[in-house]
Amino acid sequence: MKELTPEQKRFLLSTIRDVPDFPKPGIIFKDITTLLNNAEAFTLLMEHLQSRYEPMHLDFVAGIESRGFIFGAALATRLGIGFVPIRKKGKLPYTTVSEKYTLEYGVDEIEIHIDAFRGKHKRVLLIDDLIATGGTAEAAAKLIKKVEQELVEACFIIELGFLQGKQRVQKLCPVYSVLEIA
Ligand code: AMP
């Protein structure tokens, strides 16, 4: 794997915009649109992910709606493999398998097509832009296992370390975060 240097990590972090009080007071939203529209940053990130995952001989990248789709689909084409969307309830048109998870207030649900991986025991990477409490990624990881696939790793561009979401997901599979915010 081509490791990112501390300087490259600082550069990537500098391209992510903090938006205070979005979507509600007290949340600092990590806006990755300013990484995506910076060709040098987006390319550096995708080259790094490609070099990490090429040796792992994956069959699919599964991305979590919606920003996980951007990084997941870009990575899948770089690796020459298929992409699978994990979506919020009610968005996928065919037969689905679903998993509920708790939010700060209430419950949410994500789904995957029952035949998304075109067979069983495929080597799957789960990806999202950010891990906060880990609730979304934990549900997505459970979903991939529910449809009998081999979950090789869960990857996040940004980890909010202080929320300790990684510990939750690590119970299900290895976790890799490109950039950690302590
Ligand atoms: P969680 O389930 O708490 O780990 O939340 C992760 C999901 O919510 C990911 O899909 C993120 O895109 C989104 N998310 C949570 N917190 C933030 C934040 N501070 N900035 C940007 N996205 C966030």
PDB file of C-alpha atoms and ligand atoms in Angstrom, residues 22 27-31 64-68 88 101-103 128-138 160 163 165 168, ligand 1:
ATOM      1  CA  PHE A  22     -25.597  21.799  10.221  1.00  0.00           C
ATOM      2  CA  ILE A  27     -23.088  19.536  14.964  1.00  0.00           C
ATOM      3  CA  ILE A  28     -19.967  20.422  12.986  1.00  0.00           C
ATOM      4  CA  PHE A  29     -20.718  18.984   9.558  1.00  0.00           C
ATOM      5  CA  LYS A  30     -17.684  17.690   7.636  1.00  0.00           C
ATOM      6  CA  ASP A  31     -18.375  18.855   4.084  1.00  0.00           C
ATOM      7  CA  ILE A  64     -23.654   3.654   2.123  1.00  0.00           C
ATOM      8  CA  GLU A  65     -26.134   6.303   0.889  1.00  0.00           C
ATOM      9  CA  SER A  66     -25.313   8.840  -0.134  1.00  0.00           C
ATOM     10  CA  ARG A  67     -21.731  10.045   0.089  1.00  0.00           C
ATOM     11  CA  GLY A  68     -20.494   6.456   0.311  1.00  0.00           C
ATOM     12  CA  LYS A  88     -32.338   4.237   3.024  1.00  0.00           C
ATOM     13  CA  TYR A 101     -30.666   1.022  13.698  1.00  0.00           C
ATOM     14  CA  THR A 102     -31.234   3.602  16.414  1.00  0.00           C
ATOM     15  CA  LEU A 103     -30.539   7.284  15.991  1.00  0.00           C
ATOM     16  CA  ASP A 128     -18.729   5.570   3.699  1.00  0.00           C
ATOM     17  CA  ASP A 129     -17.452   9.126   3.880  1.00  0.00           C
ATOM     18  CA  LEU A 130     -17.533   9.403   7.659  1.00  0.00           C
ATOM     19  CA  ILE A 131     -17.960   7.350  10.816  1.00  0.00           C
ATOM     20  CA  ALA A 132     -19.448   9.171  13.795  1.00  0.00           C
ATOM     21  CA  THR A 133     -21.275   6.979  16.356  1.00  0.00           C
ATOM     22  CA  GLY A 134     -20.876   3.955  14.065  1.00  0.00           C
ATOM     23  CA  GLY A 135     -24.605   3.128  14.091  1.00  0.00           C
ATOM     24  CA  THR A 136     -25.056   3.404  10.320  1.00  0.00           C
ATOM     25  CA  ALA A 137     -21.939   1.410   9.489  1.00  0.00           C
ATOM     26  CA  GLU A 138     -22.784  -1.246  12.083  1.00  0.00           C
ATOM     27  CA  LEU A 160     -14.605  11.210  14.392  1.00  0.00           C
ATOM     28  CA  LEU A 163     -17.441   9.320  19.261  1.00  0.00           C
ATOM     29  CA  GLY A 165     -17.865   4.464  16.469  1.00  0.00           C
ATOM     30  CA  ARG A 168     -18.711  -0.788  17.456  1.00  0.00           C
TER      31      ARG A 168
HETATM   32  P1  AMP B   1     -23.070   7.477  12.486  1.00  0.00           P
HETATM   33  O1  AMP B   1     -24.113   6.434  12.204  1.00  0.00           O
HETATM   34  O2  AMP B   1     -23.335   8.245  13.746  1.00  0.00           O
HETATM   35  O3  AMP B   1     -21.678   6.878  12.464  1.00  0.00           O
HETATM   36  O4  AMP B   1     -23.160   8.556  11.327  1.00  0.00           O
HETATM   37  C1  AMP B   1     -22.555   8.302  10.102  1.00  0.00           C
HETATM   38  C2  AMP B   1     -23.370   8.823   8.950  1.00  0.00           C
HETATM   39  O5  AMP B   1     -23.876  10.140   9.189  1.00  0.00           O
HETATM   40  C3  AMP B   1     -22.507   8.909   7.707  1.00  0.00           C
HETATM   41  O6  AMP B   1     -23.262   8.481   6.587  1.00  0.00           O
HETATM   42  C4  AMP B   1     -22.114  10.364   7.623  1.00  0.00           C
HETATM   43  O7  AMP B   1     -22.104  10.810   6.283  1.00  0.00           O
HETATM   44  C5  AMP B   1     -23.153  11.115   8.443  1.00  0.00           C
HETATM   45  N1  AMP B   1     -22.555  12.033   9.436  1.00  0.00           N
HETATM   46  C6  AMP B   1     -22.622  11.913  10.779  1.00  0.00           C
HETATM   47  N2  AMP B   1     -22.002  12.920  11.405  1.00  0.00           N
HETATM   48  C7  AMP B   1     -21.500  13.721  10.438  1.00  0.00           C
HETATM   49  C8  AMP B   1     -20.717  14.942  10.433  1.00  0.00           C
HETATM   50  N3  AMP B   1     -20.313  15.537  11.568  1.00  0.00           N
HETATM   51  N4  AMP B   1     -20.368  15.461   9.239  1.00  0.00           N
HETATM   52  C9  AMP B   1     -20.744  14.851   8.087  1.00  0.00           C
HETATM   53  N5  AMP B   1     -21.486  13.718   8.024  1.00  0.00           N
HETATM   54  C10 AMP B   1     -21.858  13.155   9.178  1.00  0.00           C
END
